[in-house]
Coordinates of C-alpha atoms and ligand atoms in Angstrom, one line a residue:
M1 CA -8.7 11.9 -20.5
R2 CA -10.2 14.7 -22.4
P3 CA -9.3 15.4 -25.7
E4 CA -7.5 18.5 -24.9
S5 CA -5.3 16.6 -22.5
I6 CA -4.9 13.9 -25.3
R7 CA -3.1 16.9 -27.2
K8 CA -0.3 16.9 -25.1
Y9 CA 0.9 13.6 -25.6
R10 CA 2.9 11.9 -28.8
P11 CA 3.3 8.7 -29.4
F12 CA 6.8 7.0 -29.0
P13 CA 9.0 6.4 -31.7
A14 CA 9.4 2.7 -32.5
V15 CA 13.1 1.3 -32.9
S16 CA 13.9 0.2 -36.8
L17 CA 15.2 -3.4 -36.5
P18 CA 13.4 -5.1 -39.1
D19 CA 15.4 -8.2 -38.9
R20 CA 15.2 -8.4 -34.9
T21 CA 15.3 -12.0 -33.4
W22 CA 14.0 -11.8 -29.8
P23 CA 10.7 -12.8 -30.8
D24 CA 11.6 -16.2 -31.8
Q25 CA 13.7 -16.8 -28.8
T26 CA 12.6 -18.8 -25.6
L27 CA 13.9 -18.3 -21.8
I28 CA 15.4 -21.6 -21.0
E29 CA 18.0 -20.1 -18.7
A30 CA 18.0 -18.0 -15.5
P31 CA 19.9 -14.5 -15.9
R32 CA 22.6 -13.4 -13.2
W33 CA 19.9 -11.7 -10.5
C34 CA 20.6 -8.3 -8.3
S35 CA 18.1 -7.3 -5.9
V36 CA 18.1 -3.5 -5.6
D37 CA 15.5 -3.6 -2.8
L38 CA 18.0 -1.9 -0.1
R39 CA 18.8 0.8 -2.9
D40 CA 16.1 1.6 -5.3
G41 CA 13.3 -0.2 -3.0
N42 CA 14.3 1.8 0.5
Q43 CA 15.0 5.1 -1.4
S44 CA 11.5 5.3 -2.3
L45 CA 9.7 4.0 0.7
P46 CA 7.8 6.8 2.6
I47 CA 9.5 5.5 5.9
P48 CA 12.9 4.1 4.9
M49 CA 14.3 1.0 6.7
S50 CA 16.4 1.5 9.8
V51 CA 19.6 -0.4 9.8
E52 CA 18.1 -3.3 11.8
E53 CA 15.4 -3.3 9.1
K54 CA 18.0 -3.6 6.3
I55 CA 20.1 -6.2 8.0
E56 CA 16.8 -8.5 8.5
M57 CA 15.8 -7.7 4.5
F58 CA 20.0 -8.2 3.8
D59 CA 19.7 -11.5 5.5
L60 CA 16.2 -12.5 3.7
L61 CA 17.6 -11.7 0.5
V62 CA 20.9 -14.0 1.1
R63 CA 18.6 -16.6 1.9
V64 CA 16.5 -16.3 -1.1
G65 CA 19.8 -16.9 -2.9
F66 CA 20.7 -13.4 -4.4
K67 CA 24.5 -13.4 -5.1
E68 CA 24.6 -9.7 -6.0
I69 CA 23.0 -7.3 -3.8
E70 CA 22.9 -3.5 -4.2
V71 CA 23.3 -2.1 -0.5
G72 CA 22.3 1.4 -1.1
F73 CA 24.3 4.6 -1.9
P74 CA 26.6 4.8 1.0
S75 CA 28.2 8.3 0.1
A76 CA 24.5 9.8 0.3
S77 CA 23.6 9.3 3.7
E78 CA 25.4 8.3 6.9
T79 CA 23.0 5.5 7.6
E80 CA 23.8 4.0 4.3
F81 CA 27.6 4.3 5.3
H82 CA 27.0 2.6 8.4
F83 CA 24.6 -0.3 7.4
L84 CA 27.9 -1.2 4.6
R85 CA 30.5 -0.8 7.5
R86 CA 28.2 -3.0 9.6
L87 CA 27.8 -6.0 7.4
I88 CA 31.4 -5.7 6.6
E89 CA 32.6 -5.4 10.0
E90 CA 30.4 -8.0 11.4
N91 CA 31.4 -10.6 8.6
R92 CA 27.8 -10.7 7.4
I93 CA 28.4 -11.0 3.7
P94 CA 28.7 -14.5 2.5
E95 CA 31.9 -15.6 0.7
D96 CA 29.6 -15.7 -2.7
V97 CA 27.9 -12.7 -2.5
T98 CA 28.6 -9.4 -3.7
V99 CA 27.9 -6.2 -2.8
Q100 CA 26.8 -3.3 -5.0
V101 CA 26.6 0.3 -4.4
L102 CA 25.5 3.3 -6.4
V103 CA 27.5 6.6 -6.6
Q104 CA 27.3 9.5 -9.2
A105 CA 30.1 10.3 -11.1
R106 CA 31.5 12.9 -8.6
E107 CA 35.1 12.7 -6.8
H108 CA 34.0 13.2 -3.3
L109 CA 31.0 10.7 -3.8
I110 CA 33.3 8.3 -5.0
K111 CA 36.1 8.9 -2.3
R112 CA 33.4 7.9 0.1
S113 CA 32.1 4.9 -1.4
F114 CA 35.3 3.3 -1.4
E115 CA 36.0 4.3 2.1
A116 CA 32.4 2.4 2.8
L117 CA 33.9 -0.5 0.8
R118 CA 37.1 -1.0 2.6
G119 CA 37.5 -4.6 4.2
A120 CA 34.9 -5.9 1.6
K121 CA 36.1 -9.0 -0.4
Q122 CA 34.4 -7.9 -3.5
A123 CA 31.9 -5.4 -4.9
I124 CA 30.1 -3.7 -7.7
V125 CA 30.9 0.4 -8.0
H126 CA 27.9 1.2 -9.9
L127 CA 28.1 4.6 -11.4
Y128 CA 25.5 6.6 -13.3
N129 CA 24.5 9.8 -14.7
S130 CA 21.7 10.5 -16.9
T131 CA 21.9 10.3 -21.0
S132 CA 18.3 11.5 -22.0
P133 CA 17.6 14.6 -24.3
L134 CA 14.8 15.2 -21.7
Q135 CA 17.4 14.9 -18.8
R136 CA 20.5 16.9 -20.9
K137 CA 17.6 19.8 -21.1
V138 CA 15.9 20.1 -18.1
T139 CA 18.3 18.9 -15.5
F140 CA 21.6 19.8 -17.1
H141 CA 20.6 23.0 -18.4
D142 CA 20.9 22.3 -21.9
A143 CA 24.1 20.2 -21.2
S144 CA 25.8 18.9 -24.5
K145 CA 26.3 15.4 -25.4
E146 CA 29.9 16.0 -25.2
E147 CA 29.5 17.4 -21.4
I148 CA 27.2 14.3 -20.7
K149 CA 29.8 11.4 -21.9
K150 CA 32.5 13.7 -20.5
I151 CA 30.9 13.2 -17.0
A152 CA 30.9 9.2 -17.3
V153 CA 34.5 9.0 -18.3
E154 CA 35.6 11.3 -15.6
G155 CA 33.8 9.0 -13.0
T156 CA 35.0 6.2 -14.5
K157 CA 38.7 7.4 -14.5
L158 CA 38.0 8.4 -10.8
V159 CA 36.5 5.0 -10.0
K160 CA 39.6 3.3 -11.8
S161 CA 42.1 5.6 -10.2
M162 CA 40.3 3.9 -6.6
V163 CA 40.6 0.8 -6.9
A164 CA 44.3 0.6 -5.9
E165 CA 43.2 2.0 -2.8
I166 CA 41.2 -1.3 -1.2
P167 CA 43.6 -3.8 -3.2
E168 CA 41.9 -6.5 -1.1
T169 CA 38.3 -5.7 -2.5
K170 CA 37.9 -7.0 -6.2
I171 CA 36.0 -4.3 -7.7
T172 CA 34.1 -4.8 -10.8
L173 CA 32.5 -1.6 -12.8
Q174 CA 28.8 -1.3 -13.5
Y175 CA 27.7 1.6 -15.6
S176 CA 24.3 2.8 -16.2
P177 CA 23.3 5.6 -18.5
E178 CA 20.2 6.3 -16.3
S179 CA 17.0 6.8 -18.7
F180 CA 18.5 4.6 -21.1
S181 CA 14.9 3.9 -22.3
D182 CA 14.3 7.5 -23.9
T183 CA 18.2 8.1 -24.6
E184 CA 19.0 8.2 -28.4
L185 CA 20.5 4.6 -28.6
G186 CA 23.6 5.7 -30.9
F187 CA 24.5 8.2 -27.7
S188 CA 24.0 5.5 -25.5
L189 CA 26.0 3.2 -27.0
E190 CA 28.8 6.2 -27.7
V191 CA 28.9 6.6 -23.9
C192 CA 29.0 3.0 -23.0
E193 CA 31.7 2.5 -25.5
A194 CA 33.6 5.8 -24.1
V195 CA 33.2 4.1 -20.3
M196 CA 34.2 0.8 -21.3
K197 CA 37.7 2.1 -23.2
E198 CA 38.3 3.7 -20.4
W199 CA 37.6 1.1 -17.8
G200 CA 39.4 -1.4 -19.9
A201 CA 36.7 -4.2 -19.8
T202 CA 37.8 -7.4 -20.7
S203 CA 36.4 -10.8 -21.4
Q204 CA 38.5 -11.7 -18.1
N205 CA 37.2 -8.7 -16.3
P206 CA 34.0 -7.5 -17.9
I207 CA 31.9 -4.6 -17.1
I208 CA 28.4 -4.5 -16.4
L209 CA 26.3 -2.3 -18.8
N210 CA 23.0 -1.6 -17.1
L211 CA 20.1 -0.2 -19.5
P212 CA 17.8 0.9 -17.4
A213 CA 14.2 1.8 -18.5
T214 CA 14.2 4.4 -15.4
V215 CA 10.5 5.6 -16.6
E216 CA 8.7 2.8 -18.6
W217 CA 7.7 5.0 -21.8
F218 CA 6.5 2.6 -24.3
T219 CA 5.3 -1.0 -25.0
P220 CA 8.0 -3.8 -23.9
N221 CA 8.8 -4.9 -27.5
V222 CA 10.2 -1.4 -27.8
H223 CA 12.5 -2.2 -25.1
A224 CA 13.4 -5.7 -26.5
D225 CA 14.6 -3.8 -29.9
Q226 CA 16.6 -1.5 -28.1
I227 CA 18.3 -4.3 -26.1
E228 CA 18.6 -6.1 -29.0
W229 CA 19.8 -3.5 -30.9
F230 CA 22.4 -2.3 -28.2
C231 CA 23.9 -6.2 -27.8
R232 CA 24.5 -6.4 -31.6
Q233 CA 26.0 -2.8 -32.0
I234 CA 28.3 -3.2 -28.4
S235 CA 32.2 -3.6 -29.6
Q236 CA 33.6 -6.0 -27.5
R237 CA 30.1 -8.3 -26.6
D238 CA 32.1 -10.8 -24.9
A239 CA 33.7 -8.0 -22.3
V240 CA 30.3 -6.9 -21.6
V241 CA 27.6 -8.0 -19.1
I242 CA 24.2 -6.4 -20.0
S243 CA 21.8 -5.9 -17.4
L244 CA 18.3 -4.8 -17.1
H245 CA 16.6 -2.5 -14.8
T246 CA 13.0 -2.1 -15.7
H247 CA 10.3 0.1 -14.2
N248 CA 6.6 -0.1 -14.2
D249 CA 5.0 2.9 -15.1
R250 CA 2.6 1.5 -17.8
G251 CA 2.8 -1.7 -15.9
T252 CA 4.5 -3.8 -18.1
G253 CA 7.8 -4.0 -16.2
V254 CA 7.9 -8.0 -16.0
A255 CA 7.0 -8.1 -19.8
A256 CA 9.9 -5.7 -20.7
T257 CA 12.5 -7.9 -18.8
E258 CA 11.1 -11.3 -20.4
L259 CA 11.4 -9.5 -23.8
G260 CA 14.6 -7.9 -23.0
L261 CA 16.1 -11.4 -21.8
M262 CA 15.1 -12.6 -25.1
A263 CA 16.9 -9.6 -26.9
G264 CA 20.0 -11.0 -24.9
A265 CA 20.6 -9.2 -21.5
D266 CA 22.4 -11.3 -19.3
R267 CA 21.6 -10.0 -16.1
V268 CA 18.0 -8.7 -14.1
E269 CA 17.8 -6.0 -11.4
G270 CA 14.9 -5.8 -9.3
T271 CA 13.0 -5.9 -6.3
L272 CA 10.6 -8.3 -4.0
F273 CA 7.0 -7.7 -4.9
G274 CA 8.1 -4.9 -7.0
N275 CA 9.1 -2.3 -4.5
G276 CA 10.3 0.9 -5.9
E277 CA 10.0 4.7 -7.4
R278 CA 6.5 5.5 -8.7
T279 CA 5.1 2.3 -9.8
G280 CA 7.8 0.3 -8.6
N281 CA 10.7 -1.6 -10.0
L282 CA 10.6 -5.0 -11.9
D283 CA 9.0 -7.6 -9.5
I284 CA 11.7 -10.3 -9.4
V285 CA 9.4 -13.0 -7.7
V286 CA 7.5 -13.0 -10.9
V287 CA 9.7 -13.3 -13.5
A288 CA 11.8 -15.9 -11.6
L289 CA 8.9 -18.0 -10.7
N290 CA 7.2 -17.4 -14.2
M291 CA 10.6 -19.0 -14.8
N292 CA 10.0 -22.0 -12.8
S293 CA 6.4 -22.5 -14.1
H294 CA 8.2 -23.2 -17.6
G295 CA 10.7 -25.6 -15.9
V296 CA 13.5 -23.2 -15.4
A297 CA 15.8 -23.3 -12.5
T298 CA 16.6 -19.8 -11.3
G299 CA 18.9 -20.0 -8.3
L300 CA 16.1 -18.4 -6.2
D301 CA 14.2 -19.8 -3.7
F302 CA 10.6 -18.7 -3.4
S303 CA 9.2 -21.4 -1.5
D304 CA 8.2 -20.3 1.6
L305 CA 6.6 -17.2 0.0
T306 CA 4.6 -16.2 3.0
S307 CA 7.4 -15.9 5.2
I308 CA 9.5 -13.7 2.9
R309 CA 6.5 -11.2 2.3
E310 CA 6.1 -11.3 6.0
V311 CA 9.2 -10.2 6.3
Y312 CA 9.2 -7.7 3.4
E313 CA 5.7 -6.3 4.8
R314 CA 7.2 -5.5 8.0
T315 CA 10.6 -3.9 7.3
T316 CA 8.9 -1.8 4.2
R317 CA 5.8 -0.9 5.9
M318 CA 4.4 -1.7 2.2
T319 CA 1.5 -3.9 1.2
V320 CA 1.6 -6.7 -1.7
P321 CA -1.6 -6.3 -3.2
D322 CA -4.2 -9.4 -2.9
R323 CA -3.8 -9.9 -7.0
Q324 CA -0.2 -9.9 -7.0
P325 CA 1.1 -12.8 -8.6
Y326 CA 2.1 -15.6 -7.1
S327 CA 2.5 -13.8 -3.9
G328 CA -1.0 -12.0 -3.3
E329 CA -3.6 -13.1 -1.1
L330 CA -6.2 -14.3 -3.0
V331 CA -4.0 -15.6 -6.3
F332 CA -5.0 -19.4 -5.4
T333 CA -8.1 -18.8 -4.8
A334 CA -11.1 -19.7 -7.1
F335 CA -14.5 -18.1 -6.0
S336 CA -16.6 -19.2 -9.2
G337 CA -18.2 -22.4 -9.0
S338 CA -17.0 -23.7 -12.6
H339 CA -13.5 -23.0 -11.5
Q340 CA -13.8 -24.7 -8.5
D341 CA -15.3 -27.5 -9.8
A342 CA -12.3 -27.9 -12.8
I343 CA -9.8 -27.2 -9.9
K344 CA -11.3 -30.1 -7.5
K345 CA -11.2 -32.7 -10.6
G346 CA -7.6 -31.4 -11.6
L347 CA -6.3 -32.1 -8.0
D348 CA -8.2 -35.6 -7.9
R349 CA -6.9 -36.5 -11.3
R350 CA -3.3 -35.4 -10.6
A351 CA -3.4 -37.3 -7.0
Q352 CA -5.2 -40.3 -8.9
E353 CA -2.0 -40.2 -11.7
R354 CA 0.8 -39.8 -8.9
G355 CA -0.7 -42.8 -6.9
A356 CA -0.3 -44.8 -10.0
T357 CA 3.5 -44.0 -10.9
S358 CA 6.7 -43.4 -9.4
E359 CA 7.3 -40.8 -12.6
G360 CA 7.0 -36.8 -11.9
V361 CA 3.8 -35.9 -12.9
P362 CA 3.7 -32.8 -15.1
W363 CA 1.3 -30.0 -13.3
G364 CA -1.8 -29.8 -15.1
V365 CA -4.7 -28.3 -12.9
P366 CA -7.1 -25.8 -14.5
Y367 CA -6.6 -22.2 -13.4
L368 CA -3.6 -22.8 -11.6
T369 CA -0.4 -22.2 -13.4
I370 CA 1.8 -23.8 -10.7
D371 CA 1.1 -25.9 -7.5
P372 CA 0.6 -23.5 -4.7
E373 CA 2.6 -25.6 -2.2
D374 CA 5.5 -24.7 -4.6
V375 CA 5.6 -21.2 -3.0
G376 CA 4.7 -22.3 0.5
R377 CA 0.7 -22.1 0.1
S378 CA -2.0 -24.8 0.8
Y379 CA -4.6 -26.3 -1.3
E380 CA -7.2 -26.1 1.6
A381 CA -6.5 -21.9 1.1
I382 CA -7.6 -22.7 -3.0
I383 CA -11.0 -22.4 -2.4
R384 CA -13.5 -20.1 -0.4
I385 CA -17.1 -20.2 -0.3
N386 CA -19.8 -17.2 -1.1
S387 CA -22.9 -17.5 -2.5
Q388 CA -21.4 -17.4 -5.8
S389 CA -19.8 -20.6 -5.3
G390 CA -21.0 -23.7 -7.1
K391 CA -21.7 -27.2 -5.2
G392 CA -18.3 -28.4 -6.1
G393 CA -16.4 -26.0 -3.9
V394 CA -18.2 -26.9 -0.9
A395 CA -17.8 -30.7 -1.2
Y396 CA -14.2 -29.6 -1.9
I397 CA -13.8 -27.9 1.3
L398 CA -15.6 -30.6 3.2
D399 CA -13.6 -33.4 1.7
R400 CA -10.1 -31.9 2.3
E401 CA -10.3 -29.9 5.2
H402 CA -13.0 -31.7 7.1
G403 CA -13.1 -35.5 6.0
F404 CA -16.0 -35.7 4.5
N405 CA -16.6 -37.4 1.7
L406 CA -20.4 -36.8 0.8
P407 CA -22.0 -38.9 -1.7
K408 CA -22.3 -36.9 -5.2
A409 CA -26.4 -36.7 -4.9
M410 CA -26.1 -34.8 -1.7
H411 CA -23.7 -32.2 -3.3
P412 CA -26.7 -30.1 -4.2
L413 CA -28.3 -29.6 -1.3
V414 CA -25.5 -29.2 1.1
G415 CA -24.4 -26.6 -1.4
Q416 CA -27.8 -25.4 -1.1
K417 CA -27.9 -24.3 2.7
I418 CA -24.0 -23.6 3.0
Y419 CA -24.6 -20.6 0.0
G420 CA -27.8 -19.6 1.9
E421 CA -25.7 -19.2 5.1
A422 CA -23.0 -17.2 2.5
D423 CA -26.0 -15.0 1.3
E424 CA -27.3 -14.5 5.1
Q425 CA -24.0 -13.2 6.1
G426 CA -23.7 -11.3 2.9
R427 CA -19.6 -12.6 2.6
E428 CA -17.5 -15.6 2.1
L429 CA -17.4 -18.2 4.4
S430 CA -14.1 -19.8 6.0
S431 CA -13.2 -23.1 5.8
D432 CA -14.2 -23.6 9.5
E433 CA -17.6 -21.9 9.1
V434 CA -18.1 -24.0 6.4
G435 CA -17.8 -27.1 8.6
A436 CA -19.7 -25.6 11.3
A437 CA -22.5 -25.1 8.8
F438 CA -22.6 -28.7 7.4
K439 CA -22.5 -30.3 10.7
A440 CA -25.3 -27.6 12.1
H441 CA -27.6 -28.5 9.4
F442 CA -26.9 -32.2 8.7
V443 CA -24.9 -33.8 11.4
N444 CA -26.0 -36.0 14.5
L445 CA -29.0 -34.0 14.8
E446 CA -31.4 -34.1 18.0
T447 CA -34.8 -32.7 17.6
P448 CA -37.5 -33.4 17.5
L449 CA -35.9 -36.9 18.2
K450 CA -33.1 -37.4 20.6
L451 CA -31.3 -40.8 20.0
G452 CA -30.2 -42.0 23.9
E453 CA -28.9 -45.5 25.1
Y454 CA -28.5 -47.7 21.9
L455 CA -28.0 -51.4 21.9
I456 CA -27.3 -53.9 18.9
K457 CA -27.6 -57.6 19.6
Q458 CA -27.0 -60.2 17.2
Q459 CA -29.5 -63.0 16.8
S460 CA -27.9 -65.3 14.1
P461 CA -25.9 -64.5 11.0
G462 CA -27.4 -61.9 9.2
Q463 CA -30.1 -60.9 12.2
M464 CA -29.9 -58.3 14.2
T465 CA -32.1 -56.6 16.7
S466 CA -31.4 -53.4 18.0
V467 CA -32.6 -51.6 21.4
A468 CA -32.8 -47.8 21.3
K469 CA -34.2 -45.1 23.8
L470 CA -35.3 -42.0 22.1
F471 CA -36.3 -38.7 23.3
R472 CA -38.9 -36.5 21.7
G473 CA -39.0 -33.5 24.1
E474 CA -39.7 -34.5 27.6
E475 CA -41.2 -37.7 26.4
S476 CA -38.9 -40.7 26.2
I477 CA -39.3 -44.2 24.2
E478 CA -37.9 -47.6 24.1
I479 CA -38.0 -49.0 20.6
E480 CA -36.5 -52.6 19.3
G481 CA -36.6 -53.9 15.9
T482 CA -34.8 -56.4 13.8
G483 CA -33.2 -56.5 10.5
N484 CA -30.4 -57.7 8.8
G485 CA -28.3 -54.7 9.8
P486 CA -28.1 -51.7 12.3
I487 CA -30.0 -49.5 9.9
N488 CA -33.0 -51.7 8.9
A489 CA -33.2 -52.8 12.4
L490 CA -33.7 -49.2 13.9
V491 CA -36.0 -48.7 10.5
E492 CA -38.4 -51.5 12.0
A493 CA -38.4 -50.3 15.1
L494 CA -39.3 -47.1 14.5
E495 CA -42.1 -48.6 12.2
K496 CA -43.4 -50.6 15.4
E497 CA -43.8 -47.4 17.0
G498 CA -45.5 -45.9 14.3
L499 CA -42.8 -43.5 13.3
K500 CA -42.1 -44.8 10.0
D501 CA -43.6 -42.4 7.4
F502 CA -40.2 -43.0 5.2
H503 CA -38.4 -44.8 2.5
L504 CA -34.9 -45.6 2.9
Q505 CA -33.5 -44.4 0.0
D506 CA -29.4 -44.7 0.0
Y507 CA -27.0 -45.4 2.9
R508 CA -23.3 -45.3 2.8
S509 CA -20.4 -44.6 5.3
H510 CA -16.6 -44.4 5.4
A511 CA -13.8 -43.6 8.0
V512 CA -13.1 -39.8 8.6
Q513 CA -9.7 -39.5 7.6
H514 CA -9.0 -35.8 9.1
G515 CA -5.8 -35.2 11.3
S516 CA -6.2 -37.6 14.3
C517 CA -10.0 -38.2 14.3
A518 CA -10.8 -41.7 14.2
D519 CA -14.3 -41.3 13.5
A520 CA -16.9 -42.8 10.8
A521 CA -19.3 -40.9 9.0
A522 CA -22.4 -42.1 7.8
Y523 CA -24.9 -41.0 5.1
V524 CA -28.8 -41.9 4.9
Q525 CA -31.2 -40.1 2.5
L526 CA -35.3 -40.7 3.1
K527 CA -38.1 -40.1 1.0
S528 CA -41.4 -39.0 2.7
D529 CA -44.4 -40.4 1.1
D530 CA -44.8 -37.0 -0.5
G531 CA -42.0 -37.3 -2.4
K532 CA -39.7 -34.9 -0.3
L533 CA -36.2 -36.3 0.0
V534 CA -33.6 -35.9 2.5
W535 CA -29.8 -36.4 3.7
G536 CA -28.9 -37.2 7.5
V537 CA -25.6 -37.3 8.4
G538 CA -23.9 -39.4 11.5
V539 CA -20.4 -39.2 13.0
D540 CA -19.2 -41.4 15.8
P541 CA -16.1 -43.6 16.7
S542 CA -18.7 -46.7 16.1
I543 CA -19.5 -47.2 12.3
E544 CA -22.7 -48.7 13.8
L545 CA -23.7 -46.2 15.5
A546 CA -22.6 -43.6 12.8
G547 CA -25.6 -44.9 10.3
V548 CA -28.2 -44.9 13.1
K549 CA -27.4 -41.5 14.0
A550 CA -27.6 -40.6 10.0
L551 CA -30.7 -42.1 9.9
V552 CA -32.3 -40.0 13.2
S553 CA -30.5 -37.3 11.4
A554 CA -32.4 -37.7 8.3
W555 CA -35.8 -38.5 10.3
N556 CA -35.5 -35.1 12.1
L557 CA -34.7 -33.6 8.7
L558 CA -38.1 -34.7 7.7
H559 CA -39.9 -33.9 10.5
Ligands
KIV1 O1 16.0 3.5 -12.4 C1 17.4 3.5 -12.8 O2 17.6 4.1 -14.2 C2 18.0 3.9 -11.8 C3 19.7 4.2 -12.3 C4 20.1 4.5 -10.9 C5 20.1 2.6 -12.6 O3 17.7 3.3 -10.7
ZN2 ZN1 15.7 2.5 -11.1

């Protein structure tokens, strides 16, 4: 910003709480969760969800495990009214799920909300009015504190009077001093105490006091101070459920919620992937998975995050950014070579440790806070290859996804070829492209020399003769040689034909463990007289023939 712009802004006052206790707390227990996807989330969509889309979202939220779901503002729109009626009339609300409806403290709106709720087994009526000095001045035309408190108390009285109208429904009251984040703490407390008293909250029938960071004005520690202050000051703590509802204007909605929980809150409102007004509401997926990653169960199941994201993106027409924690496309992908190397080593080490013990092995893979499999992602997607990738990345892909366990000495050479390809294309290569490039450069090469018919005969123990037909362009050559194995026999055959201008340096083979593939892979390293080193690869159902093909591939690479 320009200096003259910066002068418009003021520091935000801190909370005086020198004996704050929240910094010493750890999160060892999950809060109650409430999804506000169908209200705050939906209300902020450029194209709001249709009733059918809302039903699909509601079913998704139930599947994820939410027990409290704000289903909308039924008094504010006919669509929201009919959506709630459909949920109730079509018996779509599971026994253990409570729907929540938002309503302003106004008589006709409260009455309409109760009409919408008729027939529900239980419901939370969420009453709110704005309390901050800014809102009192601007929105309520310089209303006094008393006038604002009166709106809240009158609204509560009305809700209370309506409860008898639907006796078959158990009603819980939730009150939000909207804009709590920039309301004087003492005044928020005063309004909440008045609402609580009017409602008659008890430990058996507690009220939910939702303390929203309607706008995130300050750093998350200030939010935590506000919440701890409020929890300590409220008169009947056991008759109150303290709920958090953060927004993300400064990009710290998740941090504010986590610190708010450490400060004593019991409940969290948020949305999938942080959808919501402006920069969004709290991303509940992140807070829940952060807890899981510290060994805390949450009651929410994000093990199939990809399909949850698919429903979300389709019904809201929003997209989840590539870097969104846990759910973004690229969050389990390492591009840097050293990271790829460390991840491969971590995964290999973990596989070994898991093989050696039946006990659960604690997660510990460099750069990955959780096992991607726990959110339905696969290791295969972890490493992609671009020209910045290290040799470990290519070896990892070839091993995990194509079944080639390359000799270590071959890694740099293969790496060079594949990165060269990525460089040429000017983009990253997919796993399939890496496999294809590897095959094109190293496997079963047929020019200038092509292997035709091939026969191996056992002469005596440890003595074999190989007879091979080779093609060089139009020319065909028959060669025969003897050795203690097929490779040596072929080397001798090539020598007799004047084709041996190399030294055999290394040979190894293994079965290819990949899908239903029952091939063998062989690797041959040759050195030319002038010191050039090459590796060739052969793949064939027969391990002997794989070796022979590897030798021919290597010969071709040398010529
Ligand atoms: O952000 C907010 O303050 C709200 C209230 C209605 C709880 O959405
Ligand atoms: Zn909100």
